Coordinates of C-alpha atoms and ligand atoms in Angstrom, one line a residue:
M1 CA 107.0 141.4 106.4
D2 CA 108.8 139.3 103.1
G3 CA 108.6 142.5 101.2
Q4 CA 105.0 142.2 99.7
A5 CA 102.8 145.2 100.4
V6 CA 99.6 143.7 102.9
R7 CA 96.2 145.0 101.5
R8 CA 94.4 146.5 105.0
L9 CA 91.7 143.4 104.9
F10 CA 90.4 144.5 108.6
T11 CA 89.6 147.6 110.1
Q12 CA 89.6 147.4 113.9
E13 CA 86.8 149.5 115.7
T14 CA 87.1 148.8 119.5
T15 CA 89.3 147.0 122.1
Q16 CA 87.9 145.9 125.5
P17 CA 90.2 147.9 128.0
G18 CA 92.6 145.6 129.8
G19 CA 91.7 142.8 127.5
R20 CA 92.0 141.7 123.8
A21 CA 88.3 141.3 122.8
R22 CA 87.7 143.5 119.7
T23 CA 84.8 144.5 117.4
G24 CA 86.1 145.4 113.4
V25 CA 84.9 144.9 110.4
L26 CA 86.2 142.5 107.5
N27 CA 86.4 144.4 104.1
L28 CA 85.8 141.4 101.5
N29 CA 84.8 141.3 98.0
H30 CA 81.4 140.6 98.4
G31 CA 80.7 143.3 101.4
G32 CA 81.7 143.9 105.0
V33 CA 81.2 141.6 108.0
S34 CA 81.0 143.4 111.6
T35 CA 83.2 141.0 113.8
P36 CA 83.4 139.1 116.1
A37 CA 81.2 137.2 113.8
F38 CA 80.4 133.3 113.6
M39 CA 80.5 131.7 110.2
P40 CA 78.1 129.0 109.3
V41 CA 79.0 125.9 107.8
G42 CA 77.9 125.0 103.9
T43 CA 80.5 122.2 103.1
N44 CA 79.0 121.1 99.7
G45 CA 77.8 125.1 98.7
A46 CA 74.8 124.9 101.0
V47 CA 74.4 125.2 104.7
K48 CA 72.6 121.8 105.5
A49 CA 68.5 122.5 106.0
I50 CA 68.3 125.8 105.2
S51 CA 68.5 128.0 101.9
Q52 CA 71.3 130.5 101.3
A53 CA 68.5 133.3 101.1
G54 CA 67.2 132.1 105.1
V55 CA 71.0 132.1 105.7
K56 CA 71.2 135.8 104.5
N57 CA 68.0 136.6 106.2
I58 CA 69.6 136.3 109.6
G59 CA 72.1 138.6 108.7
Y60 CA 75.2 136.1 107.9
N61 CA 77.4 137.5 105.1
L62 CA 80.3 134.8 105.4
I63 CA 79.5 131.3 105.1
L64 CA 82.7 128.4 105.0
A65 CA 82.4 125.5 101.9
N66 CA 85.0 123.2 101.7
T67 CA 87.9 122.8 98.6
Y68 CA 87.9 118.7 99.3
H69 CA 84.5 118.3 99.0
L70 CA 83.7 120.2 96.3
Y71 CA 86.8 119.3 94.4
L72 CA 85.5 115.5 94.6
R73 CA 82.2 116.7 93.8
P74 CA 80.7 118.2 91.6
G75 CA 84.5 119.1 90.8
A76 CA 85.9 122.3 89.7
A77 CA 85.7 122.4 86.2
L78 CA 81.8 122.6 86.6
I79 CA 81.7 125.2 89.2
Q80 CA 84.3 127.1 86.8
A81 CA 81.4 126.4 83.7
A82 CA 78.8 128.0 86.0
G83 CA 80.8 131.0 86.8
G84 CA 82.5 130.1 90.1
L85 CA 80.5 129.1 93.5
H86 CA 78.7 132.2 94.3
R87 CA 76.8 131.7 91.1
F88 CA 76.5 128.1 91.1
S89 CA 75.3 128.0 94.5
G90 CA 73.2 131.2 94.4
W91 CA 74.9 133.1 97.4
D92 CA 76.0 136.4 96.9
G93 CA 77.8 136.9 100.2
N94 CA 81.4 135.8 101.6
I95 CA 82.4 132.5 100.9
L96 CA 85.5 131.5 102.8
T97 CA 86.9 128.0 101.4
D98 CA 88.8 125.7 103.8
S99 CA 91.7 124.0 102.1
G100 CA 90.5 120.2 102.4
G101 CA 93.4 119.2 104.6
F102 CA 91.8 118.6 107.6
Q103 CA 88.9 116.7 105.7
I104 CA 91.7 114.7 103.8
F105 CA 93.2 113.5 107.2
S106 CA 89.9 112.7 108.9
L107 CA 88.0 111.4 105.8
A108 CA 90.1 110.0 103.1
S109 CA 91.8 107.1 102.9
L110 CA 95.8 105.6 102.4
Q111 CA 96.9 109.5 102.9
K112 CA 100.0 109.9 101.9
I113 CA 102.2 113.3 103.0
T114 CA 105.7 114.0 101.2
D115 CA 107.1 117.6 100.8
A116 CA 105.5 118.0 97.3
G117 CA 101.9 117.4 98.5
I118 CA 99.5 114.8 99.8
S119 CA 98.3 111.6 97.7
F120 CA 94.9 110.3 99.1
R121 CA 92.0 108.3 97.8
S122 CA 88.5 109.8 97.8
H123 CA 86.2 109.0 100.5
I124 CA 83.3 108.7 98.0
D125 CA 84.4 106.5 95.8
G126 CA 87.9 105.2 96.5
S127 CA 89.3 106.9 93.2
K128 CA 92.7 107.8 93.5
H129 CA 93.9 111.9 94.0
A130 CA 96.9 114.3 94.8
L131 CA 96.7 117.8 95.9
T132 CA 99.4 120.0 96.1
P133 CA 99.4 123.8 97.8
E134 CA 99.9 125.5 94.4
K135 CA 96.4 122.8 93.1
V136 CA 94.9 124.2 96.1
I137 CA 94.9 127.5 95.7
E138 CA 94.1 127.0 92.0
I139 CA 91.2 125.2 93.2
Q140 CA 90.3 128.0 95.2
E141 CA 90.9 130.7 92.4
I142 CA 88.3 128.5 90.6
L143 CA 85.7 128.5 93.1
G144 CA 85.8 132.4 93.5
S145 CA 86.8 132.1 97.2
D146 CA 86.9 135.9 99.0
I147 CA 88.6 134.1 101.7
L148 CA 91.3 131.4 100.9
M149 CA 93.0 128.8 103.0
P150 CA 96.2 127.2 102.2
L151 CA 97.1 123.5 102.6
D152 CA 98.4 122.4 105.7
V153 CA 99.2 119.6 107.9
C154 CA 96.7 119.0 110.8
T155 CA 97.7 117.0 113.6
P156 CA 96.1 114.6 116.7
P157 CA 96.6 115.7 120.4
G158 CA 99.3 113.3 121.7
L159 CA 101.5 113.3 118.5
D160 CA 105.2 113.0 119.7
R161 CA 107.6 115.8 119.4
R162 CA 109.6 114.7 116.2
Q163 CA 106.4 114.2 113.9
A164 CA 105.1 117.3 115.4
Q165 CA 108.4 119.3 114.1
K166 CA 108.0 117.3 110.8
A167 CA 104.3 118.4 110.2
L168 CA 105.2 122.0 111.2
D169 CA 108.0 122.6 108.5
I170 CA 106.2 121.1 105.8
T171 CA 102.7 123.0 107.0
G172 CA 105.5 126.0 106.5
L173 CA 107.2 125.0 103.1
W174 CA 103.4 124.8 101.5
L175 CA 102.4 128.2 103.2
A176 CA 105.7 129.6 101.0
R177 CA 104.5 128.0 98.2
S178 CA 100.7 128.7 98.4
L179 CA 101.8 132.6 98.3
E180 CA 103.8 132.3 95.6
A181 CA 101.0 130.5 93.7
H182 CA 98.2 133.2 94.7
R183 CA 100.6 136.3 93.7
A184 CA 100.9 134.3 90.3
G185 CA 97.0 134.4 90.2
A186 CA 97.2 137.7 90.7
S187 CA 98.9 138.4 87.7
R188 CA 96.8 136.2 85.8
G189 CA 93.4 137.7 86.9
A190 CA 92.0 141.1 88.4
P191 CA 93.2 142.1 91.5
E192 CA 90.0 143.5 92.7
A193 CA 88.4 140.3 92.5
Q194 CA 90.9 138.1 93.9
G195 CA 90.4 136.7 97.7
S196 CA 92.4 137.1 101.0
L197 CA 95.0 134.4 101.8
F198 CA 95.4 133.6 105.2
G199 CA 98.1 131.5 106.7
I200 CA 97.6 128.3 109.5
I201 CA 99.0 127.8 112.6
Q202 CA 99.7 124.9 113.9
G203 CA 102.5 123.3 115.9
N204 CA 100.5 120.8 118.0
F205 CA 100.5 120.8 121.5
Y206 CA 104.1 122.0 121.9
P207 CA 104.0 125.6 123.3
D208 CA 107.6 126.7 121.8
L209 CA 106.2 125.1 118.2
R210 CA 103.3 126.9 118.5
R211 CA 105.5 130.5 119.3
I212 CA 107.7 129.4 116.2
S213 CA 104.6 128.8 114.0
A214 CA 102.8 132.2 115.0
E215 CA 106.0 134.2 114.4
L216 CA 106.6 132.9 110.9
T217 CA 102.8 132.8 110.3
C218 CA 103.0 136.6 111.0
Q219 CA 106.1 137.3 109.3
S220 CA 104.3 136.3 106.1
A221 CA 102.7 138.8 103.6
V222 CA 98.9 136.6 104.3
E223 CA 96.2 138.9 105.1
G224 CA 94.5 137.1 107.5
L225 CA 95.9 134.5 110.4
A226 CA 94.1 131.3 111.5
I227 CA 94.9 129.2 114.5
G228 CA 94.3 125.7 113.5
G229 CA 94.6 122.4 114.9
L230 CA 93.1 123.6 118.6
S231 CA 89.5 121.8 119.5
V232 CA 90.7 118.5 118.2
G233 CA 89.7 116.6 121.5
E234 CA 92.2 117.8 124.0
P235 CA 91.2 118.7 127.5
Y236 CA 89.3 122.3 128.0
P237 CA 92.1 123.5 130.4
Q238 CA 94.7 122.6 127.6
F239 CA 92.5 124.3 124.7
L240 CA 92.4 127.6 126.8
D241 CA 96.7 127.5 127.2
F242 CA 97.2 126.9 124.0
L243 CA 94.8 129.6 122.3
A244 CA 96.1 132.5 125.0
L245 CA 99.2 131.6 124.2
T246 CA 98.9 131.9 120.2
A247 CA 96.6 134.8 120.3
E248 CA 99.0 136.5 122.3
R249 CA 101.6 136.3 119.5
L250 CA 99.5 137.5 116.7
D251 CA 99.8 140.8 115.0
P252 CA 96.7 143.2 115.2
E253 CA 96.4 144.6 112.2
R254 CA 95.3 141.5 110.6
P255 CA 92.0 139.5 110.9
R256 CA 92.3 136.5 113.3
Y257 CA 90.3 133.5 112.9
L258 CA 90.1 130.3 115.5
M259 CA 89.1 127.6 113.2
G260 CA 86.7 124.9 114.1
I261 CA 84.8 126.0 117.2
G262 CA 81.0 127.0 117.5
T263 CA 79.3 126.3 120.8
P264 CA 78.8 129.1 123.0
E265 CA 81.6 128.8 125.5
Y266 CA 84.1 128.7 123.0
I267 CA 83.2 131.5 121.2
L268 CA 83.3 133.4 124.3
D269 CA 86.7 132.3 125.0
A270 CA 87.6 133.1 121.2
V271 CA 86.5 136.7 121.5
E272 CA 88.0 137.2 124.6
N273 CA 91.7 136.4 123.2
G274 CA 91.2 138.8 120.4
I275 CA 89.7 136.1 117.7
D276 CA 87.2 137.8 115.0
I277 CA 86.3 135.0 113.0
F278 CA 84.8 131.3 113.7
D279 CA 83.2 128.2 112.1
C280 CA 81.9 125.0 113.3
V281 CA 79.1 122.5 111.9
L282 CA 78.0 122.0 115.5
P283 CA 75.4 124.4 115.9
T284 CA 73.8 123.2 112.4
R285 CA 74.5 119.5 113.4
I286 CA 72.9 119.3 116.8
A287 CA 69.8 121.4 115.0
R288 CA 69.3 118.0 112.7
N289 CA 69.5 116.1 115.7
G290 CA 66.8 118.1 117.6
A291 CA 68.8 120.0 119.8
A292 CA 68.3 123.7 120.5
L293 CA 70.8 126.6 121.9
T294 CA 69.1 128.4 124.2
P295 CA 70.4 130.8 126.9
E296 CA 69.7 128.2 129.4
G297 CA 72.0 125.8 127.4
I298 CA 71.2 123.0 124.8
L299 CA 67.6 121.8 125.0
D300 CA 66.8 118.6 123.5
L301 CA 63.3 118.6 121.8
K302 CA 63.5 115.1 121.0
K303 CA 62.8 114.3 125.0
A304 CA 59.8 113.9 126.7
P305 CA 59.5 117.4 128.8
S306 CA 58.9 119.1 125.2
A307 CA 56.1 116.5 124.0
H308 CA 53.3 118.6 125.4
N309 CA 54.5 121.8 126.1
L310 CA 52.8 124.2 123.7
E311 CA 54.9 126.8 124.8
P312 CA 57.4 128.2 121.8
L313 CA 60.8 127.3 122.2
S314 CA 61.9 131.0 123.0
Q315 CA 59.5 134.2 124.1
T316 CA 62.1 136.5 122.7
C317 CA 63.8 134.8 119.3
P318 CA 62.4 136.2 116.2
C319 CA 63.0 132.9 114.1
S320 CA 60.2 131.3 112.2
A321 CA 60.4 128.3 114.9
C322 CA 59.8 130.3 118.0
R323 CA 57.5 132.6 116.0
T324 CA 55.3 130.4 114.9
Y325 CA 55.4 126.7 116.9
S326 CA 55.3 125.5 119.9
R327 CA 58.1 122.7 121.6
A328 CA 55.3 119.8 121.1
Y329 CA 54.8 120.9 117.4
I330 CA 58.7 120.3 116.8
H331 CA 59.3 117.3 119.4
H332 CA 56.2 115.8 117.2
L333 CA 57.9 116.6 113.7
F334 CA 61.5 114.8 114.8
K335 CA 59.6 112.0 116.2
A336 CA 57.6 111.8 112.9
R337 CA 60.9 112.1 110.9
E338 CA 59.3 115.3 109.3
I339 CA 62.3 117.6 107.3
L340 CA 61.0 120.6 108.7
G341 CA 62.0 119.7 112.2
P342 CA 65.4 119.8 111.2
M343 CA 65.1 123.2 109.0
L344 CA 63.2 124.8 111.9
L345 CA 65.8 124.1 114.8
T346 CA 69.1 124.9 111.9
E347 CA 67.5 128.6 111.7
H348 CA 66.6 128.7 115.2
N349 CA 70.4 128.0 116.1
L350 CA 72.0 130.0 113.2
V351 CA 69.9 133.3 114.5
F352 CA 70.6 132.5 118.2
L353 CA 74.5 132.4 117.8
Y354 CA 73.7 135.6 115.3
R355 CA 71.9 137.4 118.3
L356 CA 74.7 136.1 120.7
L357 CA 77.5 137.8 118.2
E358 CA 75.6 141.1 118.2
D359 CA 75.3 141.1 121.7
V360 CA 79.1 140.2 122.4
G361 CA 79.8 143.0 120.1
Q362 CA 77.8 145.5 121.5
A363 CA 78.9 144.6 125.3
I364 CA 83.0 144.8 123.8
R365 CA 81.8 148.5 122.3
E366 CA 80.3 149.5 125.7
H367 CA 83.6 147.8 127.4
R368 CA 81.5 145.5 129.5
F369 CA 82.7 142.1 127.9
A370 CA 84.0 140.9 131.0
G371 CA 80.6 140.9 133.0
F372 CA 78.8 140.0 129.6
K373 CA 80.5 136.6 129.7
K374 CA 80.1 135.8 133.3
D375 CA 76.7 136.6 133.7
F376 CA 76.0 134.5 129.9
L377 CA 78.1 131.5 131.5
N378 CA 76.2 131.4 134.5
R379 CA 72.8 131.1 133.2
Y380 CA 73.7 129.1 130.0
R381 CA 75.3 126.6 132.6
Q382 CA 72.6 126.5 135.0
G383 CA 70.6 124.9 132.5
K384 CA 69.6 121.5 132.5
T385 CA 69.7 119.3 129.7
P386 CA 66.5 117.1 130.2
Ligands
LIG401 ZN1 64.2 130.6 117.6

C-alpha cells in the first residue's frame, strides 16, 4: 500500500477448497451485490432492449455504462444538471463506468497517445477531443459512478514488446494520476457518496509485463483490481494461461473484475480463477440477433427448426418469453422485424446468466464448483446450434 487506507469494499464469504472460486458481497453505494456477478452492459446509460425496471426485476443491482459514449453524447453537463446518471437514467442500482480507453482505441479515429493523455476524433461527428486521466475521473464523478475505472492504454494481441512496455508504462503513470485526482475529488465532495476507483492490469501477452502490472496495481491504493486486455482476439488457451498467471497474483482482500467476458464458458473460467465480476455485450447483442442462451448451448431462433415449434424456449426459465410465448412466435417476431423479439430474448438471456451465477454461487458454497462446471459444460457443449 502507498500509505492510504483502503476501504473494505469486498466481504469474502466462501472459497472453494483446493481452488480459487469464491463467493462474497460487494458493498457499494447503491446496495450490496452478491458475487460472482455478471454486469449487464448499458453503454449509453440504458441496457439495450430492456427497461431499467426489467433489469432490476431480474435481480441485477450493478450495470456498466461507458464514460466515452456519455461524455460525447449527451455530455457530462446535461447529466450533471439532471443530478447524475442514476437520476438521469432512472436506475437506482449501482453503476460501474468504463473509462472509455477501450472505446477510444476501437471506435474513435486519429487517436494520439502521449504521457499527458489521449487526443482523438469522435466516432459520432468527427469533432476533436482530448482526455486526460484527471478529466476521465472528473467525468465519472459527475456521472456519480459507484465504481470508476482509470484511463488506460489497451493493446491488441501481437504487439511487439517495446510497444507493450511503453503502453504499460503510460498505464502505470495514468493510474497514479487517477488516484491523485480521485483523492482530490474526495476532499471536494461528501466521502460517503464517492465511488470506488479500481486499477486495471495490462501487459499485453508478455508474462513478465503482466506480473509487473499485477504487482504495481496491487501495491496501489485502488479499491478493486481489474484485468484488462484479455479476450481481445487471442486463442483460447492463451486467454486461459494469461488469466491464470494474472489472477493468481491478485490480493484476495479486494474485488477482482475481468473486463469484457460474458459467455458461460468464459464466465466459468473466470470464476474458477477467483474473479468476482465481469461484463460483456455478447448476451444482449446476440439476443437482438435472435439467439438465446440455453443449457444446451446457443439457440438461433431465426432458423428453421423454431419456425413451427409451439413449445416454449425453456420449460423452467421464469422469464416473460418462456412463460408466455412459443419458439415459433419468437421466430415469427424476428422474421417480421418486430421490436418485441429482441426485447424478449434480451430478458431471457439476462435471466439465464443471472440464474447461472446464482447456481455457481450455490455450488461454491456447497464446495462442488469443479463438478458443477464440468456438468454444465458437458451439457452446454453437446448442444447443437441449428
Ligand atoms: Zn426464458
